[in-house]
């Protein structure tokens, strides 16, 4: 059934800049059955582990991570681009397929030993997911895994996320 999800993803050529084929997931979000299926499959990647908190990556990751957190009975923690969080933060710099950025999370968002699932919409070069993993490792989190709806496997982003397990639903 991920084939129905795959069929709904819209390729947008040269967005946000020439040479990028942007994977538009908004048709999945707009379809109640497909959105629910996407959340169910992402929840299954937790493999039945008890998850204390689901960490979502700004901004499309929030959409999936918050729903997964609710379904798993876990809390939700946002990783945000620099300057958006109001409290004391930890931050790290990273580069992605089409630019550079700094991300941060609240320093008291995670307690040492808490079981964490990191969720995003898409894994490309891996920089976007590697940055939060660095912060989570520094905070002493027990990262159960990284769960992503779409993987651009030809970019081998998962190599950057070792040794954390990476689970993806749709691979290109
Ligand atoms: P990366 O750091 O290269 O793994 O990039 C992953 C992040 O950038 C994810 O949060 C995606 O939302 C976004 N992204 C990168 N490449 C694409 C793409 N081709 N289509 C849609 N989103 C992308």
PDB file of C-alpha atoms and ligand atoms in Angstrom:
ATOM      1  CA  UNK A   1       0.000   0.000   0.000  1.00  0.00           C
ATOM      2  CA  UNK A   2       2.900   2.476   0.148  1.00  0.00           C
ATOM      3  CA  UNK A   3       2.362   2.460  -3.639  1.00  0.00           C
ATOM      4  CA  UNK A   4      -0.715   4.658  -3.167  1.00  0.00           C
ATOM      5  CA  UNK A   5       1.440   7.054  -1.162  1.00  0.00           C
ATOM      6  CA  UNK A   6       4.152   6.970  -3.805  1.00  0.00           C
ATOM      7  CA  UNK A   7       1.629   7.681  -6.548  1.00  0.00           C
ATOM      8  CA  UNK A   8       0.368  10.740  -4.666  1.00  0.00           C
ATOM      9  CA  UNK A   9       3.782  12.397  -4.328  1.00  0.00           C
ATOM     10  CA  UNK A  10       4.148  15.188  -6.865  1.00  0.00           C
ATOM     11  CA  UNK A  11       7.525  15.850  -8.482  1.00  0.00           C
ATOM     12  CA  UNK A  12       8.112  19.573  -8.917  1.00  0.00           C
ATOM     13  CA  UNK A  13      11.068  20.174 -11.234  1.00  0.00           C
ATOM     14  CA  UNK A  14      13.531  23.007 -10.477  1.00  0.00           C
ATOM     15  CA  UNK A  15      12.015  23.941  -7.086  1.00  0.00           C
ATOM     16  CA  UNK A  16      13.206  25.746  -5.011  1.00  0.00           C
ATOM     17  CA  UNK A  17      16.131  26.145  -7.419  1.00  0.00           C
ATOM     18  CA  UNK A  18      17.298  24.681 -10.754  1.00  0.00           C
ATOM     19  CA  UNK A  19      18.395  21.041 -10.605  1.00  0.00           C
ATOM     20  CA  UNK A  20      16.229  20.066  -7.611  1.00  0.00           C
ATOM     21  CA  UNK A  21      13.272  17.730  -8.097  1.00  0.00           C
ATOM     22  CA  UNK A  22      11.121  18.653  -5.124  1.00  0.00           C
ATOM     23  CA  UNK A  23       8.992  15.860  -3.666  1.00  0.00           C
ATOM     24  CA  UNK A  24       5.705  17.569  -2.836  1.00  0.00           C
ATOM     25  CA  UNK A  25       3.865  15.678  -0.090  1.00  0.00           C
ATOM     26  CA  UNK A  26       0.895  18.044   0.152  1.00  0.00           C
ATOM     27  CA  UNK A  27      -1.336  15.686  -1.927  1.00  0.00           C
ATOM     28  CA  UNK A  28      -0.793  13.053   0.785  1.00  0.00           C
ATOM     29  CA  UNK A  29      -1.696  15.522   3.525  1.00  0.00           C
ATOM     30  CA  UNK A  30      -4.846  16.566   1.677  1.00  0.00           C
ATOM     31  CA  UNK A  31      -6.153  12.993   1.411  1.00  0.00           C
ATOM     32  CA  UNK A  32      -7.542  11.702   4.728  1.00  0.00           C
ATOM     33  CA  UNK A  33      -6.860   8.016   3.962  1.00  0.00           C
ATOM     34  CA  UNK A  34      -3.350   8.587   2.628  1.00  0.00           C
ATOM     35  CA  UNK A  35      -2.378  10.869   5.493  1.00  0.00           C
ATOM     36  CA  UNK A  36      -3.605   8.323   8.021  1.00  0.00           C
ATOM     37  CA  UNK A  37      -1.742   5.559   6.202  1.00  0.00           C
ATOM     38  CA  UNK A  38       1.461   7.588   6.211  1.00  0.00           C
ATOM     39  CA  UNK A  39       1.154   8.146   9.958  1.00  0.00           C
ATOM     40  CA  UNK A  40       0.380   4.450  10.573  1.00  0.00           C
ATOM     41  CA  UNK A  41       3.422   3.301   8.597  1.00  0.00           C
ATOM     42  CA  UNK A  42       5.677   5.791  10.376  1.00  0.00           C
ATOM     43  CA  UNK A  43       4.335   4.564  13.743  1.00  0.00           C
ATOM     44  CA  UNK A  44       5.106   0.961  12.745  1.00  0.00           C
ATOM     45  CA  UNK A  45       8.761   1.896  12.287  1.00  0.00           C
ATOM     46  CA  UNK A  46       9.004   2.298  16.072  1.00  0.00           C
ATOM     47  CA  UNK A  47       8.722  -1.512  16.140  1.00  0.00           C
ATOM     48  CA  UNK A  48       6.596  -1.500  19.277  1.00  0.00           C
ATOM     49  CA  UNK A  49       9.240   0.315  21.347  1.00  0.00           C
ATOM     50  CA  UNK A  50       7.894   2.652  24.015  1.00  0.00           C
ATOM     51  CA  UNK A  51       8.623   6.186  22.799  1.00  0.00           C
ATOM     52  CA  UNK A  52       8.744   9.022  25.329  1.00  0.00           C
ATOM     53  CA  UNK A  53       9.051  11.821  22.800  1.00  0.00           C
ATOM     54  CA  UNK A  54       8.853  12.237  19.052  1.00  0.00           C
ATOM     55  CA  UNK A  55      11.189  14.923  17.740  1.00  0.00           C
ATOM     56  CA  UNK A  56      10.070  16.689  14.548  1.00  0.00           C
ATOM     57  CA  UNK A  57      12.196  18.726  12.167  1.00  0.00           C
ATOM     58  CA  UNK A  58      11.106  22.217  11.043  1.00  0.00           C
ATOM     59  CA  UNK A  59       8.852  22.516   9.110  1.00  0.00           C
ATOM     60  CA  UNK A  60       7.272  19.645   7.123  1.00  0.00           C
ATOM     61  CA  UNK A  61       8.596  17.192   9.686  1.00  0.00           C
ATOM     62  CA  UNK A  62       6.292  18.787  12.280  1.00  0.00           C
ATOM     63  CA  UNK A  63       3.221  17.663  10.361  1.00  0.00           C
ATOM     64  CA  UNK A  64       4.164  13.990  10.516  1.00  0.00           C
ATOM     65  CA  UNK A  65       5.966  14.009  13.864  1.00  0.00           C
ATOM     66  CA  UNK A  66       3.115  15.608  15.796  1.00  0.00           C
ATOM     67  CA  UNK A  67       0.594  13.102  14.443  1.00  0.00           C
ATOM     68  CA  UNK A  68       2.965  10.186  15.137  1.00  0.00           C
ATOM     69  CA  UNK A  69       3.516  11.465  18.694  1.00  0.00           C
ATOM     70  CA  UNK A  70      -0.204  11.597  19.337  1.00  0.00           C
ATOM     71  CA  UNK A  71      -0.729   8.091  17.919  1.00  0.00           C
ATOM     72  CA  UNK A  72       2.159   6.636  19.983  1.00  0.00           C
ATOM     73  CA  UNK A  73       1.078   8.395  23.165  1.00  0.00           C
ATOM     74  CA  UNK A  74       4.345  10.327  23.217  1.00  0.00           C
ATOM     75  CA  UNK A  75       5.263  13.980  23.675  1.00  0.00           C
ATOM     76  CA  UNK A  76       6.317  16.143  20.742  1.00  0.00           C
ATOM     77  CA  UNK A  77       9.522  18.189  20.578  1.00  0.00           C
ATOM     78  CA  UNK A  78      10.175  20.706  17.774  1.00  0.00           C
ATOM     79  CA  UNK A  79      13.628  21.193  16.246  1.00  0.00           C
ATOM     80  CA  UNK A  80      13.466  24.701  14.817  1.00  0.00           C
ATOM     81  CA  UNK A  81      15.472  26.990  12.635  1.00  0.00           C
ATOM     82  CA  UNK A  82      17.550  29.473  14.637  1.00  0.00           C
ATOM     83  CA  UNK A  83      15.712  32.277  16.399  1.00  0.00           C
ATOM     84  CA  UNK A  84      12.230  30.761  16.617  1.00  0.00           C
ATOM     85  CA  UNK A  85      12.315  29.083  20.035  1.00  0.00           C
ATOM     86  CA  UNK A  86      11.683  31.365  23.035  1.00  0.00           C
ATOM     87  CA  UNK A  87      13.603  29.552  25.813  1.00  0.00           C
ATOM     88  CA  UNK A  88      17.269  28.566  26.309  1.00  0.00           C
ATOM     89  CA  UNK A  89      18.459  26.461  23.397  1.00  0.00           C
ATOM     90  CA  UNK A  90      21.199  24.190  22.158  1.00  0.00           C
ATOM     91  CA  UNK A  91      22.077  24.728  18.535  1.00  0.00           C
ATOM     92  CA  UNK A  92      24.125  23.266  15.711  1.00  0.00           C
ATOM     93  CA  UNK A  93      24.881  24.227  12.109  1.00  0.00           C
ATOM     94  CA  UNK A  94      24.228  22.004   9.091  1.00  0.00           C
ATOM     95  CA  UNK A  95      24.044  22.058   5.301  1.00  0.00           C
ATOM     96  CA  UNK A  96      21.259  20.606   3.160  1.00  0.00           C
ATOM     97  CA  UNK A  97      20.599  19.819  -0.483  1.00  0.00           C
ATOM     98  CA  UNK A  98      19.814  23.471  -1.265  1.00  0.00           C
ATOM     99  CA  UNK A  99      21.346  25.715   1.422  1.00  0.00           C
ATOM    100  CA  UNK A 100      22.815  26.082   4.927  1.00  0.00           C
ATOM    101  CA  UNK A 101      21.065  26.520   8.250  1.00  0.00           C
ATOM    102  CA  UNK A 102      21.323  26.494  12.054  1.00  0.00           C
ATOM    103  CA  UNK A 103      18.815  24.477  14.058  1.00  0.00           C
ATOM    104  CA  UNK A 104      18.099  24.416  17.759  1.00  0.00           C
ATOM    105  CA  UNK A 105      15.960  22.818  20.422  1.00  0.00           C
ATOM    106  CA  UNK A 106      15.099  23.811  23.971  1.00  0.00           C
ATOM    107  CA  UNK A 107      17.846  22.617  26.293  1.00  0.00           C
ATOM    108  CA  UNK A 108      15.274  21.193  28.749  1.00  0.00           C
ATOM    109  CA  UNK A 109      13.156  19.476  26.053  1.00  0.00           C
ATOM    110  CA  UNK A 110      14.753  16.058  26.554  1.00  0.00           C
ATOM    111  CA  UNK A 111      15.866  14.333  29.753  1.00  0.00           C
ATOM    112  CA  UNK A 112      18.846  11.935  29.662  1.00  0.00           C
ATOM    113  CA  UNK A 113      17.735   8.383  28.884  1.00  0.00           C
ATOM    114  CA  UNK A 114      14.393   9.311  27.331  1.00  0.00           C
ATOM    115  CA  UNK A 115      13.442   7.204  24.323  1.00  0.00           C
ATOM    116  CA  UNK A 116      13.247   9.361  21.218  1.00  0.00           C
ATOM    117  CA  UNK A 117      11.984   8.825  17.677  1.00  0.00           C
ATOM    118  CA  UNK A 118      13.196  11.444  15.187  1.00  0.00           C
ATOM    119  CA  UNK A 119      10.713  12.071  12.349  1.00  0.00           C
ATOM    120  CA  UNK A 120      10.997  14.048   9.114  1.00  0.00           C
ATOM    121  CA  UNK A 121       9.275  14.061   5.739  1.00  0.00           C
ATOM    122  CA  UNK A 122      12.292  13.389   3.532  1.00  0.00           C
ATOM    123  CA  UNK A 123      15.886  12.181   3.803  1.00  0.00           C
ATOM    124  CA  UNK A 124      18.167  13.591   1.090  1.00  0.00           C
ATOM    125  CA  UNK A 125      21.851  14.195   1.911  1.00  0.00           C
ATOM    126  CA  UNK A 126      21.218  13.519   5.611  1.00  0.00           C
ATOM    127  CA  UNK A 127      22.489  16.839   6.967  1.00  0.00           C
ATOM    128  CA  UNK A 128      19.068  17.923   8.206  1.00  0.00           C
ATOM    129  CA  UNK A 129      18.576  14.791  10.298  1.00  0.00           C
ATOM    130  CA  UNK A 130      22.220  14.530  11.403  1.00  0.00           C
ATOM    131  CA  UNK A 131      22.079  17.935  13.121  1.00  0.00           C
ATOM    132  CA  UNK A 132      19.235  17.048  15.535  1.00  0.00           C
ATOM    133  CA  UNK A 133      20.852  13.654  16.178  1.00  0.00           C
ATOM    134  CA  UNK A 134      23.990  15.468  17.324  1.00  0.00           C
ATOM    135  CA  UNK A 135      21.911  17.583  19.726  1.00  0.00           C
ATOM    136  CA  UNK A 136      19.981  14.536  20.979  1.00  0.00           C
ATOM    137  CA  UNK A 137      23.203  12.582  21.557  1.00  0.00           C
ATOM    138  CA  UNK A 138      24.643  15.555  23.492  1.00  0.00           C
ATOM    139  CA  UNK A 139      21.543  15.631  25.694  1.00  0.00           C
ATOM    140  CA  UNK A 140      21.899  11.915  26.477  1.00  0.00           C
ATOM    141  CA  UNK A 141      18.749  10.829  24.668  1.00  0.00           C
ATOM    142  CA  UNK A 142      18.126   7.173  23.859  1.00  0.00           C
ATOM    143  CA  UNK A 143      17.468   7.540  20.122  1.00  0.00           C
ATOM    144  CA  UNK A 144      15.337   4.590  19.021  1.00  0.00           C
ATOM    145  CA  UNK A 145      15.598   5.553  15.377  1.00  0.00           C
ATOM    146  CA  UNK A 146      15.038   7.999  12.555  1.00  0.00           C
ATOM    147  CA  UNK A 147      11.766   7.579  10.663  1.00  0.00           C
ATOM    148  CA  UNK A 148      11.227   9.348   7.365  1.00  0.00           C
ATOM    149  CA  UNK A 149       8.434   9.093   4.810  1.00  0.00           C
ATOM    150  CA  UNK A 150      10.640   9.523   1.708  1.00  0.00           C
ATOM    151  CA  UNK A 151      14.284   8.578   1.152  1.00  0.00           C
ATOM    152  CA  UNK A 152      16.324   9.764  -1.828  1.00  0.00           C
ATOM    153  CA  UNK A 153      18.565   6.712  -1.502  1.00  0.00           C
ATOM    154  CA  UNK A 154      20.895   7.763  -4.331  1.00  0.00           C
ATOM    155  CA  UNK A 155      22.189  10.563  -2.053  1.00  0.00           C
ATOM    156  CA  UNK A 156      23.071   8.013   0.686  1.00  0.00           C
ATOM    157  CA  UNK A 157      21.964  10.328   3.490  1.00  0.00           C
ATOM    158  CA  UNK A 158      21.610   7.396   5.874  1.00  0.00           C
ATOM    159  CA  UNK A 159      25.408   7.022   5.944  1.00  0.00           C
ATOM    160  CA  UNK A 160      25.524  10.344   7.854  1.00  0.00           C
ATOM    161  CA  UNK A 161      23.098   9.060  10.496  1.00  0.00           C
ATOM    162  CA  UNK A 162      25.094   6.006  11.623  1.00  0.00           C
ATOM    163  CA  UNK A 163      24.878   4.242  14.014  1.00  0.00           C
ATOM    164  CA  UNK A 164      21.212   5.212  14.446  1.00  0.00           C
ATOM    165  CA  UNK A 165      18.676   2.963  12.690  1.00  0.00           C
ATOM    166  CA  UNK A 166      16.918   4.671   9.766  1.00  0.00           C
ATOM    167  CA  UNK A 167      13.447   3.587   8.615  1.00  0.00           C
ATOM    168  CA  UNK A 168      11.870   4.909   5.437  1.00  0.00           C
ATOM    169  CA  UNK A 169       8.539   4.188   3.788  1.00  0.00           C
ATOM    170  CA  UNK A 170       9.081   5.244   0.160  1.00  0.00           C
ATOM    171  CA  UNK A 171      12.491   5.038  -1.515  1.00  0.00           C
ATOM    172  CA  UNK A 172      13.656   6.667  -4.745  1.00  0.00           C
TER     173      UNK A 172
HETATM  174  P1  LIG B   1      18.954  16.743   3.583  1.00  0.00           P
HETATM  175  O1  LIG B   1      19.529  17.537   4.699  1.00  0.00           O
HETATM  176  O2  LIG B   1      19.725  16.916   2.323  1.00  0.00           O
HETATM  177  O3  LIG B   1      18.752  15.300   3.982  1.00  0.00           O
HETATM  178  O4  LIG B   1      17.531  17.367   3.260  1.00  0.00           O
HETATM  179  C1  LIG B   1      16.370  16.923   3.897  1.00  0.00           C
HETATM  180  C2  LIG B   1      15.463  18.077   4.233  1.00  0.00           C
HETATM  181  O5  LIG B   1      15.325  19.010   3.159  1.00  0.00           O
HETATM  182  C3  LIG B   1      14.076  17.582   4.578  1.00  0.00           C
HETATM  183  O6  LIG B   1      13.649  18.248   5.747  1.00  0.00           O
HETATM  184  C4  LIG B   1      13.228  17.930   3.388  1.00  0.00           C
HETATM  185  O7  LIG B   1      12.036  18.550   3.795  1.00  0.00           O
HETATM  186  C5  LIG B   1      14.061  18.883   2.542  1.00  0.00           C
HETATM  187  N1  LIG B   1      14.338  18.388   1.191  1.00  0.00           N
HETATM  188  C6  LIG B   1      15.565  18.133   0.669  1.00  0.00           C
HETATM  189  N2  LIG B   1      15.503  17.729  -0.580  1.00  0.00           N
HETATM  190  C7  LIG B   1      14.195  17.704  -0.899  1.00  0.00           C
HETATM  191  C8  LIG B   1      13.474  17.328  -2.078  1.00  0.00           C
HETATM  192  N3  LIG B   1      14.083  16.912  -3.177  1.00  0.00           N
HETATM  193  N4  LIG B   1      12.121  17.395  -2.018  1.00  0.00           N
HETATM  194  C9  LIG B   1      11.490  17.818  -0.905  1.00  0.00           C
HETATM  195  N5  LIG B   1      12.115  18.165   0.231  1.00  0.00           N
HETATM  196  C10 LIG B   1      13.449  18.123   0.240  1.00  0.00           C
END
